[in-house]
Tab-separated table of C-alpha atoms and ligand atoms in Angstrom:
chain	number	residue	atom	x	y	z
A	778	MET	CA	2.831	-10.622	23.102
A	779	ASP	CA	5.128	-8.133	20.724
A	780	LYS	CA	7.232	-5.389	22.888
A	781	LYS	CA	5.631	-2.954	23.559
A	782	ILE	CA	6.594	0.462	21.011
A	783	ARG	CA	7.897	3.480	22.351
A	784	ILE	CA	6.074	6.454	20.175
A	785	GLY	CA	7.397	10.174	20.619
A	786	ALA	CA	5.120	12.710	19.446
A	787	LEU	CA	5.344	16.424	18.006
A	788	ILE	CA	2.175	18.523	18.667
A	789	SER	CA	1.324	22.005	18.059
A	790	GLY	CA	-1.885	22.530	18.956
A	791	SER	CA	-4.743	21.358	21.107
A	792	GLY	CA	-3.443	18.045	21.048
A	793	THR	CA	-6.830	15.931	20.329
A	794	ASN	CA	-5.173	13.341	18.251
A	795	LEU	CA	-2.320	13.042	20.518
A	796	GLN	CA	-5.025	12.596	23.186
A	797	ALA	CA	-7.226	10.124	20.791
A	798	ILE	CA	-3.037	7.966	21.440
A	799	ILE	CA	-2.790	8.249	24.766
A	800	ASP	CA	-6.037	6.743	24.908
A	801	SER	CA	-5.241	4.291	22.489
A	802	CYS	CA	-1.875	3.578	24.461
A	803	GLU	CA	-3.598	2.770	28.025
A	804	SER	CA	-6.256	0.992	26.478
A	805	GLY	CA	-3.908	-1.296	24.734
A	806	LYS	CA	-5.363	-0.614	21.507
A	807	ILE	CA	-1.908	0.308	20.234
A	808	ASN	CA	1.153	-1.914	21.695
A	809	GLY	CA	3.094	1.138	22.936
A	810	ASP	CA	3.429	4.034	25.071
A	811	ILE	CA	4.812	7.887	24.814
A	812	THR	CA	7.571	8.379	25.447
A	813	PHE	CA	7.722	11.784	25.213
A	814	VAL	CA	5.496	14.797	23.330
A	815	GLY	CA	7.393	17.911	22.108
A	816	SER	CA	6.230	21.196	20.109
A	817	ASP	CA	6.933	24.336	18.233
A	818	ASN	CA	4.779	26.461	20.007
A	819	PRO	CA	4.897	27.115	24.071
A	820	GLU	CA	1.150	27.601	24.260
A	821	ALA	CA	0.136	24.386	22.835
A	822	SER	CA	-2.423	22.941	25.358
A	823	GLY	CA	-1.640	19.831	23.805
A	824	LEU	CA	1.377	19.563	26.586
A	825	GLU	CA	-1.433	20.160	29.024
A	826	ARG	CA	-2.641	16.669	28.371
A	827	SER	CA	0.761	14.913	28.232
A	828	SER	CA	1.415	16.062	31.515
A	829	LYS	CA	-1.798	15.190	32.798
A	830	HIS	CA	-0.350	11.625	32.082
A	831	GLY	CA	2.784	11.836	33.080
A	832	ILE	CA	5.174	11.821	29.324
A	833	PRO	CA	7.709	13.927	29.445
A	834	THR	CA	7.282	17.207	27.429
A	835	PHE	CA	9.842	19.663	25.810
A	836	VAL	CA	9.533	22.842	23.344
A	837	VAL	CA	11.815	24.323	20.476
A	838	ASP	CA	9.901	27.574	20.449
A	839	TYR	CA	10.858	28.252	16.555
A	840	LYS	CA	10.137	31.853	15.854
A	841	PRO	CA	12.651	33.878	17.625
A	842	ILE	CA	14.960	31.389	16.003
A	843	ILE	CA	13.284	32.748	12.790
A	844	GLN	CA	13.044	36.265	14.173
A	845	SER	CA	17.276	36.108	15.089
A	846	TYR	CA	18.182	35.058	11.814
A	847	LYS	CA	16.421	37.772	9.804
A	848	GLN	CA	17.993	41.089	12.752
A	849	ASN	CA	21.458	38.927	11.754
A	850	PRO	CA	22.021	35.416	10.442
A	851	ASP	CA	25.775	35.324	11.372
A	852	SER	CA	23.697	35.603	15.614
A	853	VAL	CA	22.745	32.214	14.568
A	854	LYS	CA	24.206	29.016	15.339
A	855	ILE	CA	24.089	26.954	12.225
A	856	PRO	CA	24.473	22.928	13.146
A	857	ASP	CA	28.188	21.676	12.340
A	858	ASP	CA	26.851	18.381	10.163
A	859	PHE	CA	24.263	21.325	8.490
A	860	ASP	CA	25.034	20.587	4.511
A	861	LEU	CA	23.015	23.349	2.584
A	862	ASP	CA	23.849	21.891	-0.618
A	863	ASP	CA	22.761	18.059	0.061
A	864	ILE	CA	19.761	19.420	1.864
A	865	ILE	CA	18.307	21.466	-1.372
A	866	THR	CA	18.924	19.057	-3.235
A	867	LYS	CA	16.765	16.494	-1.912
A	868	GLN	CA	14.267	18.825	-0.601
A	869	HIS	CA	11.194	18.829	-2.214
A	870	LEU	CA	9.284	21.747	0.099
A	871	SER	CA	10.087	24.841	-2.297
A	872	SER	CA	9.028	25.385	-5.657
A	873	GLU	CA	11.788	25.729	-8.473
A	874	ASP	CA	10.836	29.539	-8.424
A	875	THR	CA	11.383	29.968	-4.938
A	876	PRO	CA	14.276	32.528	-4.682
A	877	GLN	CA	17.894	30.629	-3.403
A	878	GLU	CA	17.350	33.337	-0.421
A	879	LYS	CA	14.228	32.568	0.566
A	880	VAL	CA	14.962	28.219	-0.106
A	881	LYS	CA	18.598	29.096	1.711
A	882	SER	CA	17.095	30.435	5.068
A	883	PHE	CA	14.119	28.526	5.341
A	884	LEU	CA	16.406	25.269	5.549
A	885	ILE	CA	18.956	27.084	7.756
A	886	THR	CA	16.304	28.114	10.296
A	887	ARG	CA	14.358	25.251	9.957
A	888	ALA	CA	17.956	22.843	10.545
A	889	VAL	CA	19.068	25.003	13.868
A	890	ALA	CA	15.316	24.319	15.659
A	891	GLU	CA	15.576	20.669	14.025
A	892	ALA	CA	19.227	20.598	15.671
A	893	LYS	CA	17.927	21.539	19.693
A	894	LEU	CA	14.844	19.245	18.743
A	895	ILE	CA	17.284	16.190	17.734
A	896	ASN	CA	18.999	17.424	20.623
A	897	LYS	CA	15.669	17.902	23.250
A	898	MET	CA	14.966	13.811	21.827
A	899	LYS	CA	17.925	12.348	22.921
A	900	PRO	CA	17.234	10.798	26.241
A	901	TYR	CA	14.391	9.411	24.441
A	902	PRO	CA	14.745	6.993	22.732
A	903	PHE	CA	12.171	5.828	20.446
A	904	ASP	CA	10.803	2.797	17.826
A	905	LEU	CA	8.069	5.669	15.792
A	906	LEU	CA	7.937	9.312	15.634
A	907	VAL	CA	4.438	10.829	15.016
A	908	LEU	CA	3.836	14.207	14.318
A	909	ALA	CA	0.204	14.982	15.702
A	910	GLY	CA	-1.380	18.831	14.413
A	911	PHE	CA	2.706	19.149	13.935
A	912	MET	CA	2.563	22.435	11.683
A	913	ARG	CA	6.249	22.854	10.647
A	914	ASN	CA	7.820	20.775	7.722
A	915	LEU	CA	10.496	18.751	8.680
A	916	THR	CA	13.500	19.497	6.451
A	917	PRO	CA	15.929	16.309	5.105
A	918	TYR	CA	18.243	17.739	8.315
A	919	PHE	CA	16.051	16.281	10.760
A	920	ILE	CA	14.475	13.248	8.539
A	921	ASP	CA	17.958	12.188	7.359
A	922	ARG	CA	19.197	12.286	11.524
A	923	VAL	CA	15.510	9.943	12.449
A	924	ASN	CA	15.294	7.980	9.296
A	925	THR	CA	18.378	6.501	9.824
A	926	ASP	CA	17.415	3.007	7.630
A	927	ARG	CA	16.601	4.125	4.462
A	928	ALA	CA	14.084	0.947	4.206
A	929	ASN	CA	12.140	1.653	7.305
A	930	PRO	CA	11.008	4.614	7.764
A	931	ARG	CA	10.007	5.996	11.451
A	932	ILE	CA	8.099	9.686	10.572
A	933	MET	CA	4.702	9.357	10.193
A	934	ASN	CA	2.150	12.629	10.150
A	935	ILE	CA	-1.970	12.676	10.046
A	936	HIS	CA	-2.956	15.145	7.963
A	937	PRO	CA	-6.864	16.704	7.241
A	938	ALA	CA	-7.574	16.196	3.341
A	939	LEU	CA	-7.647	13.091	1.545
A	940	LEU	CA	-3.558	13.039	-0.154
A	941	PRO	CA	-2.866	13.920	-3.125
A	942	SER	CA	-5.247	16.165	-3.031
A	943	PHE	CA	-4.759	19.208	-0.565
A	944	PRO	CA	-1.592	19.415	0.917
A	945	GLY	CA	-0.439	22.075	3.266
A	946	VAL	CA	-2.022	24.128	6.358
A	947	ASP	CA	-5.720	23.963	6.255
A	948	GLY	CA	-7.183	19.964	4.061
A	949	TYR	CA	-10.205	21.046	5.840
A	950	GLY	CA	-11.038	24.641	4.716
A	951	ASP	CA	-8.919	23.564	1.194
A	952	THR	CA	-11.381	20.959	1.028
A	953	PHE	CA	-15.033	23.158	1.808
A	954	ARG	CA	-13.937	25.535	-0.909
A	955	TYR	CA	-12.965	23.733	-3.285
A	956	GLY	CA	-16.980	22.221	-3.120
A	957	CYS	CA	-15.695	18.596	-2.438
A	958	LYS	CA	-18.502	15.945	-1.488
A	959	VAL	CA	-16.153	13.999	0.029
A	960	GLY	CA	-13.098	15.159	2.548
A	961	GLY	CA	-11.022	12.749	4.743
A	962	CYS	CA	-7.614	12.233	6.503
A	963	THR	CA	-4.771	10.845	5.490
A	964	VAL	CA	-1.810	8.964	7.606
A	965	HIS	CA	1.414	9.005	5.676
A	966	PHE	CA	5.062	8.973	6.290
A	967	ILE	CA	6.840	11.551	5.439
A	968	ASP	CA	8.925	11.917	2.951
A	969	TYR	CA	11.402	15.327	1.841
A	970	GLY	CA	8.060	17.017	0.492
A	971	GLU	CA	5.073	18.609	1.641
A	972	ASP	CA	2.637	15.765	2.655
A	973	SER	CA	3.765	14.210	-0.514
A	974	GLY	CA	4.827	10.733	1.722
A	975	PRO	CA	3.307	6.900	0.887
A	976	ILE	CA	0.398	7.184	2.043
A	977	ILE	CA	-0.541	4.326	5.406
A	978	GLY	CA	-4.176	4.935	5.496
A	979	GLN	CA	-7.262	6.773	4.999
A	980	LYS	CA	-11.003	7.232	6.165
A	981	ALA	CA	-13.508	9.471	3.923
A	982	PHE	CA	-16.572	11.152	5.490
A	983	GLN	CA	-19.609	12.211	2.890
A	984	ILE	CA	-20.465	16.245	2.966
A	985	THR	CA	-23.897	17.577	1.579
A	986	SER	CA	-24.995	21.151	1.487
A	987	ASN	CA	-25.890	21.397	4.899
A	988	ASP	CA	-22.253	21.492	5.340
A	989	THR	CA	-20.062	24.560	6.987
A	990	LEU	CA	-16.574	24.669	7.102
A	991	ASP	CA	-17.282	24.202	11.120
A	992	THR	CA	-19.055	20.458	11.094
A	993	ILE	CA	-16.592	19.262	8.008
A	994	LYS	CA	-13.797	19.850	10.941
A	995	GLU	CA	-15.925	17.724	13.175
A	996	LYS	CA	-16.829	14.717	10.687
A	997	GLY	CA	-13.499	15.085	10.218
A	998	LEU	CA	-11.411	14.858	13.684
A	999	LYS	CA	-13.786	12.174	14.828
A	1000	LEU	CA	-12.418	10.223	11.502
A	1001	GLU	CA	-8.351	11.301	12.219
A	1002	TRP	CA	-8.900	9.861	15.517
A	1003	GLU	CA	-9.714	6.636	14.570
A	1004	LEU	CA	-7.124	6.285	11.958
A	1005	TYR	CA	-4.241	7.331	13.738
A	1006	PRO	CA	-4.163	4.368	16.760
A	1007	GLU	CA	-4.885	2.290	14.120
A	1008	CYS	CA	-2.246	3.089	11.732
A	1009	ILE	CA	0.376	3.436	14.560
A	1010	GLU	CA	-0.997	-0.292	15.839
A	1011	HIS	CA	0.278	-1.459	12.665
A	1012	PHE	CA	3.467	-0.248	13.186
A	1013	ALA	CA	3.799	-1.336	16.252
A	1014	ARG	CA	2.577	-5.305	15.011
A	1015	GLY	CA	5.096	-4.998	11.921
A	1016	ARG	CA	2.931	-4.616	9.757
A	1017	LEU	CA	3.960	-1.902	7.375
A	1018	GLN	CA	6.191	-2.780	3.820
A	1019	THR	CA	6.784	0.417	2.359
A	1020	VAL	CA	8.160	-1.364	-1.309
A	1021	ARG	CA	9.480	0.814	-4.369
A	1022	MET	CA	7.148	0.656	-7.617
A	1023	SER	CA	7.516	1.106	-11.184
A	1024	TYR	CA	4.577	2.280	-13.478
A	1025	GLU	CA	4.629	2.650	-16.971
A	1026	LEU	CA	2.471	5.631	-17.838
A	1027	LYS	CA	-0.072	5.466	-20.641
A	1028	ASN	CA	2.884	8.360	-22.947
A	1029	GLY	CA	5.427	5.783	-21.861
A	1030	LYS	CA	6.843	8.101	-19.201
A	1031	LYS	CA	7.885	5.747	-16.470
A	1032	ILE	CA	7.250	6.991	-12.677
A	1033	GLU	CA	8.814	5.515	-9.062
A	1034	ARG	CA	6.907	5.146	-5.877
A	1035	THR	CA	7.479	4.006	-2.855
A	1036	VAL	CA	3.829	2.910	-1.560
A	1037	VAL	CA	3.183	0.707	1.962
A	1038	LYS	CA	1.834	-2.522	1.958
A	1039	ILE	CA	0.045	-3.716	4.838
A	1040	LEU	CA	0.723	-6.954	5.833
B	227	LIG	C1	-5.542	18.039	12.621
B	227	LIG	O1	-6.583	18.493	11.989
B	227	LIG	C2	-4.696	16.961	11.995
B	227	LIG	O2	-5.046	16.846	10.819
B	227	LIG	C3	-3.933	19.131	11.834
B	227	LIG	O3	-3.913	19.547	12.331
B	227	LIG	C4	-5.078	19.250	13.568
B	227	LIG	C5	-4.756	19.068	14.561
B	227	LIG	O4	-5.501	18.839	15.373
B	227	LIG	N1	-2.343	18.513	10.809
B	227	LIG	C6	-2.335	19.175	9.717
B	227	LIG	O5	-2.933	20.098	9.258
B	227	LIG	C7	-0.496	19.277	10.209
B	227	LIG	N2	-0.749	19.852	8.629
B	227	LIG	P1	-5.138	18.343	17.273
B	227	LIG	O6	-3.721	19.655	17.921
B	227	LIG	O7	-6.288	18.680	18.180
B	227	LIG	O8	-4.989	16.976	17.194
């Protein structure tokens, strides 16, 4: 029997995916244990689920940090190891026409919050960090401090759409409003962009003319609760390998992409 992996989780809301992961750990479907649950939202009801299962929790409330910076940038203590230029170069979270001041304040406030997250995570060593409805983009400041071995990413996210379609905060809503006939969910490793990292697994469902946004969410969530534990179990069994691939397109342009192979 392989050694159980230690899983940390970050949530923002109701935590139904977290519950599916907790249940899968308890039933042995995932060869792992959840070692902590953190949230950016003190009201997240998923925190209660964690406490019920005896899992330690903590909160880093992003809102007062963002507010303080807005009122007076000097009132916020920027981490000593924060390198704005490095992070601006790496990140793909903002578009080229986003005003520089906006990008700067976004990256500074997030790094302040992320340094606090890292600090709170310190007592709980982990092999894998799962984002289970965590509604904050993580910046290179956080990612580089967790993914210390570049060849082996260890931050997973679940997204409510078939990526690369509909990244962002409302995957099922965007799928519905576009009039898609198929919807789905995606588990991926995170990278420096928004919902753009290498895909680990996807599940899809049919959308009929009788479907509403509510029924689409219902169908999607049911699949999420299956998909996330399956992908985590692949990780736990050492079955996920990230590979750098080069492709030549019809127009002669060469692209490189990191993809996940399931062994
Ligand atoms: C899920 O649908 C998840 O895919 C989505 O939030 C919901 C959380 O539900 N995540 C994102 O949109 C991330 N960008 P839950 O709290 O009940 O697991």
